mmCIF file of C-alpha atoms in Angstrom:
data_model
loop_
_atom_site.group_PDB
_atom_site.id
_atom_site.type_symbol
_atom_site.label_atom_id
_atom_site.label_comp_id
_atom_site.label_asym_id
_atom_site.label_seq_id
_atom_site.Cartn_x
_atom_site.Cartn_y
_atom_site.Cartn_z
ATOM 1 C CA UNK A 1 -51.903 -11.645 -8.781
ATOM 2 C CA UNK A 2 -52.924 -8.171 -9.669
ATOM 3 C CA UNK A 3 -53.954 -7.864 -13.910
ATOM 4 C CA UNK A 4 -51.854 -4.906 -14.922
ATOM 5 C CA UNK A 5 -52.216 -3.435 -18.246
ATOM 6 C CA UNK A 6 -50.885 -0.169 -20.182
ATOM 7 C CA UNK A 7 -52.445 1.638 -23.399
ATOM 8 C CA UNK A 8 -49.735 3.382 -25.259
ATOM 9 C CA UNK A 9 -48.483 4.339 -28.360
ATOM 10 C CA UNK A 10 -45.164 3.880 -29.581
ATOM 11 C CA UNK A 11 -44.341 7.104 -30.005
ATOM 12 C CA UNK A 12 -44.974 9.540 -27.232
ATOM 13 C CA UNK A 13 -43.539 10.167 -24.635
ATOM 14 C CA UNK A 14 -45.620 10.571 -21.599
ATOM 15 C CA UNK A 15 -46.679 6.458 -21.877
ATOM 16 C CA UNK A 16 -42.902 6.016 -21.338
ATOM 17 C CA UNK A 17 -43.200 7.020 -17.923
ATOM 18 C CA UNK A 18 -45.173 4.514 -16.963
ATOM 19 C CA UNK A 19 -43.240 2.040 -18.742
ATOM 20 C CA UNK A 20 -40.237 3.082 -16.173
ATOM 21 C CA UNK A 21 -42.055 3.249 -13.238
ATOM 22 C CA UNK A 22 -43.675 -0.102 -13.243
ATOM 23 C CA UNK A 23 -40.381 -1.637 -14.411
ATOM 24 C CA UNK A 24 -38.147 0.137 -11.785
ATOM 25 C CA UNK A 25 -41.022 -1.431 -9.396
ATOM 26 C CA UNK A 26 -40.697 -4.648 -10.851
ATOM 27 C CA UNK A 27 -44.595 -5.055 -11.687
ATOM 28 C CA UNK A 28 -45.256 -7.508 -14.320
ATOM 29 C CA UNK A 29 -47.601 -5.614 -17.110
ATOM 30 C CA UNK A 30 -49.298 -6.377 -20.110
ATOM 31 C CA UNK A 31 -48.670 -3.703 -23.281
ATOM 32 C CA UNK A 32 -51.643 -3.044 -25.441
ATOM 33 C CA UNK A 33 -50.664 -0.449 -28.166
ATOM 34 C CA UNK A 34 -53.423 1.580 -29.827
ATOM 35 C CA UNK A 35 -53.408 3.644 -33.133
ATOM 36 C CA UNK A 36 -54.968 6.953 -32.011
ATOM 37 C CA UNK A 37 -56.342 7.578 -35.700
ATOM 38 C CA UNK A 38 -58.622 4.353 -34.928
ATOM 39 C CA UNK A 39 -58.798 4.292 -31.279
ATOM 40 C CA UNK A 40 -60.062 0.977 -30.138
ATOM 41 C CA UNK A 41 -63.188 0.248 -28.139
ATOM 42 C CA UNK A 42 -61.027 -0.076 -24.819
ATOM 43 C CA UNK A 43 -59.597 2.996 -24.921
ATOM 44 C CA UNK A 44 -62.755 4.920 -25.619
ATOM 45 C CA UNK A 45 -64.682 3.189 -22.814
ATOM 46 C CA UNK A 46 -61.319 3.929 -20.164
ATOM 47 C CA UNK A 47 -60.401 7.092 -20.862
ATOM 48 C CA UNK A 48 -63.985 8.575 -22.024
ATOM 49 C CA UNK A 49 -63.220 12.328 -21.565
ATOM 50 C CA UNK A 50 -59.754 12.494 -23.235
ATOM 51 C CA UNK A 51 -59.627 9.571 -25.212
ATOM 52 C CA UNK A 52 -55.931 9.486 -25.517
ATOM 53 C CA UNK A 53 -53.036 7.166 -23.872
ATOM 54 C CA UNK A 54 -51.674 6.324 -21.463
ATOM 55 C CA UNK A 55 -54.064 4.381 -19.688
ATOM 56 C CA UNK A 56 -53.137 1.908 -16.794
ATOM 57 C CA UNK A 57 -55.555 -0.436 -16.280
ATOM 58 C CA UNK A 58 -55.417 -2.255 -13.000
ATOM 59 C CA UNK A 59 -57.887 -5.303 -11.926
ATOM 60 C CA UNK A 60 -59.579 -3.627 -14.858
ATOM 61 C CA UNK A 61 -59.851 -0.224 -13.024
ATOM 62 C CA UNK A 62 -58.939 2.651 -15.007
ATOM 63 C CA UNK A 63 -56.386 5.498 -14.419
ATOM 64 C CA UNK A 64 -55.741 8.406 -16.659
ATOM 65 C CA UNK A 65 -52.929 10.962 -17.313
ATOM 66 C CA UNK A 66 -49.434 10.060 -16.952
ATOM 67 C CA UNK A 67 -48.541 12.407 -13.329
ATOM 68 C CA UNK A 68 -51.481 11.033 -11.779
ATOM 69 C CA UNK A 69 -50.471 7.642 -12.958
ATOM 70 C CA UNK A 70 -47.234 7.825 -11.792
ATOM 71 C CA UNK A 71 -48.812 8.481 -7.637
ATOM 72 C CA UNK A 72 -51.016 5.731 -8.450
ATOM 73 C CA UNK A 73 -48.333 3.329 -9.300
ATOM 74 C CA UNK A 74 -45.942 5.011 -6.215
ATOM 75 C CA UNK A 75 -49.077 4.440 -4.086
ATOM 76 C CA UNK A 76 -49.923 1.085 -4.826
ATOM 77 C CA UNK A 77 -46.423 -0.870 -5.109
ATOM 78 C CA UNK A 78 -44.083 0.257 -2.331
ATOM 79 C CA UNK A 79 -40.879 -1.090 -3.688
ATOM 80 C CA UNK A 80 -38.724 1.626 -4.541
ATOM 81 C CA UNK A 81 -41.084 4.747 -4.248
ATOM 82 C CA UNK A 82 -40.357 7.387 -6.511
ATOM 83 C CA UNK A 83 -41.806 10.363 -4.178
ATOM 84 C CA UNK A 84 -39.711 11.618 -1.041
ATOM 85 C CA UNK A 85 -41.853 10.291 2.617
ATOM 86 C CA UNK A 86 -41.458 13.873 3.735
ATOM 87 C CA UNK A 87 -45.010 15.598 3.015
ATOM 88 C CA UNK A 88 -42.903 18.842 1.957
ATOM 89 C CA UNK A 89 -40.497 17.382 -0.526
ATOM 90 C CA UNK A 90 -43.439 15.211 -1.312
ATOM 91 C CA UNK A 91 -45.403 18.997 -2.467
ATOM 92 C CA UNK A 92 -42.129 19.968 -3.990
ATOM 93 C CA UNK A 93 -41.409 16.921 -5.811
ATOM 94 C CA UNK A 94 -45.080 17.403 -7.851
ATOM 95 C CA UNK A 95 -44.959 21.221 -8.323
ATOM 96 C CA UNK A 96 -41.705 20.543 -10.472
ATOM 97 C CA UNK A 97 -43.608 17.757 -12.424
ATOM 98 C CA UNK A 98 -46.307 19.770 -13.156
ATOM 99 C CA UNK A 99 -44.151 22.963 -13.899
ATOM 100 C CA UNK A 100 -42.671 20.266 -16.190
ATOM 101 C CA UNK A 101 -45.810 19.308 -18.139
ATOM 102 C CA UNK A 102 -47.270 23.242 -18.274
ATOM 103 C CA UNK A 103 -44.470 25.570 -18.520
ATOM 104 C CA UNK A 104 -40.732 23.388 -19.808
ATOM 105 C CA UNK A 105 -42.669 20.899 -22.359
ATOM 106 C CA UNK A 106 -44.769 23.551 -24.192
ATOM 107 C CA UNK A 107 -41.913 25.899 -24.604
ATOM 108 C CA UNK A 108 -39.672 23.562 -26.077
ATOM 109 C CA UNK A 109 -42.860 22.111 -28.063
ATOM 110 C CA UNK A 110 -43.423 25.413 -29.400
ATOM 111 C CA UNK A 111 -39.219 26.179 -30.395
ATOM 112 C CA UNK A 112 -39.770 22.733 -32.695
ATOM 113 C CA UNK A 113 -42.874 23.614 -34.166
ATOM 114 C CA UNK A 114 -41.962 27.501 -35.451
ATOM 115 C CA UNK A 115 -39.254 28.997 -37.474
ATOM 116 C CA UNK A 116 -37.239 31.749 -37.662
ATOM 117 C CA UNK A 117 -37.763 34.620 -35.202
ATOM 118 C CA UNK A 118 -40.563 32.690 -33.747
ATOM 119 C CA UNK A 119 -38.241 30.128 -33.096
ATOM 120 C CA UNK A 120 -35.602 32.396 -31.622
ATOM 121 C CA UNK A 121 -37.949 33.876 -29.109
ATOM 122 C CA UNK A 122 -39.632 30.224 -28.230
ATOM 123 C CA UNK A 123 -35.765 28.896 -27.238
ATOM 124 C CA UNK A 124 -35.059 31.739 -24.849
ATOM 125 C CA UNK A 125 -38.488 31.083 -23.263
ATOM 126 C CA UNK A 126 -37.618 27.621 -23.038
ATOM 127 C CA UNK A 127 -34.348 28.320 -21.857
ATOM 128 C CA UNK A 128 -35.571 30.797 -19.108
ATOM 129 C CA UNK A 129 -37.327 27.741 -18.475
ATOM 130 C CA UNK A 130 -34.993 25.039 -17.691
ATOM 131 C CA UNK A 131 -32.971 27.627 -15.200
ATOM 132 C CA UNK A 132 -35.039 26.499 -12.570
ATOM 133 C CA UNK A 133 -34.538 23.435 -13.159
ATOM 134 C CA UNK A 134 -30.699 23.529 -13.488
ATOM 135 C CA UNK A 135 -30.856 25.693 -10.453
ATOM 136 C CA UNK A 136 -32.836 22.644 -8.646
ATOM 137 C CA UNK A 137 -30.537 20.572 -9.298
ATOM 138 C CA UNK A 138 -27.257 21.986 -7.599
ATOM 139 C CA UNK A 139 -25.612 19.664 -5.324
ATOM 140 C CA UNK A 140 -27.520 16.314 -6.127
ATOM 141 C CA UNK A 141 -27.441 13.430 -8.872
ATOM 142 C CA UNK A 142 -30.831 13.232 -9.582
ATOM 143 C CA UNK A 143 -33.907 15.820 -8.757
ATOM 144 C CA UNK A 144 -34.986 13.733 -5.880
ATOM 145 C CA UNK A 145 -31.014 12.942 -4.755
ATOM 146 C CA UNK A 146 -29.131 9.543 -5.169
ATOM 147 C CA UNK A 147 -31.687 7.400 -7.350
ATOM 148 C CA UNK A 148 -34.300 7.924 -10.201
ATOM 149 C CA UNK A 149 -37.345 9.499 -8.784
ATOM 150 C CA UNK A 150 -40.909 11.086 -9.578
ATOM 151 C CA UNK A 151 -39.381 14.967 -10.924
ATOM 152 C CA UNK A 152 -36.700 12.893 -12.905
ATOM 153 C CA UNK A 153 -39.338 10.386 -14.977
ATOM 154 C CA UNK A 154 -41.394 13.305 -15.292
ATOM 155 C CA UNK A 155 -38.712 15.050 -16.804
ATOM 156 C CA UNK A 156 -36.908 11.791 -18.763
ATOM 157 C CA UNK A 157 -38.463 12.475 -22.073
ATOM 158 C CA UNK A 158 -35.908 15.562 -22.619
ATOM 159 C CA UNK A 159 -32.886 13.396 -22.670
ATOM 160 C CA UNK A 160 -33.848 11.788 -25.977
ATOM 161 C CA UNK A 161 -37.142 13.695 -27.198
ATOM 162 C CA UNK A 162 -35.062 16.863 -26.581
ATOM 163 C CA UNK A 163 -32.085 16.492 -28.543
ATOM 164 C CA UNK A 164 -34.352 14.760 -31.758
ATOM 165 C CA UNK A 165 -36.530 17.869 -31.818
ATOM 166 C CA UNK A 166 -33.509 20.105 -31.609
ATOM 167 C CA UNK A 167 -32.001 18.069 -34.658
ATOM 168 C CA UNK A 168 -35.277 18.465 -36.768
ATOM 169 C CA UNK A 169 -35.443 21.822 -36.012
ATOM 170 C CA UNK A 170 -31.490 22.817 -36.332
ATOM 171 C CA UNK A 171 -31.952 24.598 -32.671
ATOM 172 C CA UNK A 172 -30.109 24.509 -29.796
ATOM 173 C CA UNK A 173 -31.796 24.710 -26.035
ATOM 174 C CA UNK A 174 -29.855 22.510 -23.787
ATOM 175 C CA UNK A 175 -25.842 22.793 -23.627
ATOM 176 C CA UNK A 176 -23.342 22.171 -21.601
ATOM 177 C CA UNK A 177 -21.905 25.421 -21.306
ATOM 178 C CA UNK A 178 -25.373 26.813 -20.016
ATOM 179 C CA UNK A 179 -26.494 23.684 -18.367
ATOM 180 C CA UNK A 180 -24.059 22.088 -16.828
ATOM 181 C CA UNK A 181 -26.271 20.343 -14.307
ATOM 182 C CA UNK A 182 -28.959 19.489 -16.346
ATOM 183 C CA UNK A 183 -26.590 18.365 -19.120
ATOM 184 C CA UNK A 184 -25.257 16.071 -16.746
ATOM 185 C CA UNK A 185 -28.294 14.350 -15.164
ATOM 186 C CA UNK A 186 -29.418 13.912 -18.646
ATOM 187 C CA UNK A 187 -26.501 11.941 -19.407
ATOM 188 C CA UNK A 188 -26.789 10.120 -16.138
ATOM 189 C CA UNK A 189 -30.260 9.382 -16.619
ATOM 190 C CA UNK A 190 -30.201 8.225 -20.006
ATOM 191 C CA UNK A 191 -27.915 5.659 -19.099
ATOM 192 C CA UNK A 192 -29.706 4.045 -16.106
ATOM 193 C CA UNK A 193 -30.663 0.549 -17.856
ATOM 194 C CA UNK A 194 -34.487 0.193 -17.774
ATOM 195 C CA UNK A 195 -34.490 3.781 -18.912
ATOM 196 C CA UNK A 196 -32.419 3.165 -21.915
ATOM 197 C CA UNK A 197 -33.493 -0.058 -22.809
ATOM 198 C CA UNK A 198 -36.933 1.064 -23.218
ATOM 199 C CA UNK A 199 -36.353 4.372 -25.869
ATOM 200 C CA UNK A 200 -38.471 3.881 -29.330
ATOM 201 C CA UNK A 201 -36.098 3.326 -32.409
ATOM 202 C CA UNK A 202 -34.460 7.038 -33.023
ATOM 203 C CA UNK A 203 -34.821 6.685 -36.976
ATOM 204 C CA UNK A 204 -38.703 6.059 -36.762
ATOM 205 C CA UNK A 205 -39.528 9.215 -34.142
ATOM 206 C CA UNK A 206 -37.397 11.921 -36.317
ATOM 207 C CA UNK A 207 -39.637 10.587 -39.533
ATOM 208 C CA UNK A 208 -42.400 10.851 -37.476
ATOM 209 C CA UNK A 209 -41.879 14.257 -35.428
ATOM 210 C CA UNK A 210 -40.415 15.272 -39.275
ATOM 211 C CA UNK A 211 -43.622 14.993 -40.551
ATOM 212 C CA UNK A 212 -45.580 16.274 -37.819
ATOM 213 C CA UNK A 213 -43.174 19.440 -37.498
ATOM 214 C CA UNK A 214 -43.718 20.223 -41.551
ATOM 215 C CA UNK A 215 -47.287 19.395 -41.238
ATOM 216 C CA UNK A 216 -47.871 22.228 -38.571
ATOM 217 C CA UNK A 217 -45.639 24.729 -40.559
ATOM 218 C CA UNK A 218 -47.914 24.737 -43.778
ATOM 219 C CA UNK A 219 -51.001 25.549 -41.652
#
């Protein structure tokens, strides 16, 4: 039996996608959480040019950064892929996860971490944002149609991430009234069981992102 193995924190985000992906596969894994102020020895030797999580360690083979994760995992265990056979929905499917990681995640990064007018104009670049997204998602449940797929883990973390930063913050980004479709996928996908059963405790991420939000604004 394959040795399967994931380096994560508890905290972010981007491990969780792994987390869902090998579960909604059904491949057994092995946790190994790291502190990144004391990265351990493993981590450092698998992921030598970033040296941050997550880090999926298969037959002790290494593979970095959560997107190119995810193919691997698609790739390697064929029960229920999470990218479309078609080679063009295939292309599509990973231009929205990247446009995810570099263009919808920064924005709404940058809205949490700034105040005032800064704030103001980081929400309606966030928001201009997540229209092509909503606008993707016209006439289907999830971005790759009836089930959970590759664009909707990529995307996951702003069902729970999303509304804790917009608490800290007192901002608003996603509603209903201008994001009807994504409002409702988010709701959809939050509830799909190995999603949901897999969120870190609420309480400790807002004293963490708390702190991490206040320690930014005194810079």
């Amino acid at each position: 039996m394959a040795e399967v193995k994931l380096l994560r924190t508890w905290s972010s985000p981007f491990p969780l996608r792994i987390v869902w992906a090998l579960q909604l596969k059904g491949v057994p894994y092995e946790t190994i959480y790291e502190d990144l102020s004391n990265k351990s020895p493993l981590l450092l030797q698998s992921n030598p040019v970033h040296k941050k999580v997550p880090v999926l360690l298969h037959n002790g083979n290494a593979v970095v950064e959560s997107l190119i994760i995810l193919e691997y995992v698609d790739e390697t265990w064929k029960e229920n892929p999470l990218l479309p056979e078609d080679p063009l929905d295939r292309a599509t499917a990973r231009f929205w996860a990247r446009y995810i990681d570099d263009k919808v995640l920064p924005s709404i990064w940058e809205s949490f971490t700034k105040e005032g007018k800064e704030q103001e104009e980081g929400i309606v670049k966030a928001k201009e944002n997540l229209k092509y997204l909503e606008e993707e998602l016209k006439g289907k449940k999830f971005f790759g149609g009836d089930k959970v797929g590759f664009v909707d883990i990529a995307l996951g973390w702003l069902t729970y991430y999303g509304s804790l930063f917009e608490d800290i913050a007192g901002m608003k980004v996603v509603t209903k009234e201008e994001f009807p479709l994504l409002s409702a996928w988010a709701a959809t996908f939050a509830d799909v069981p190995i999603i949901k059963d897999n969120w870190p405790s609420r309480d400790k991420l807002i004293a963490k992102f708390q702190a991490i939000r206040d320690s930014i604004l005194k810079e």
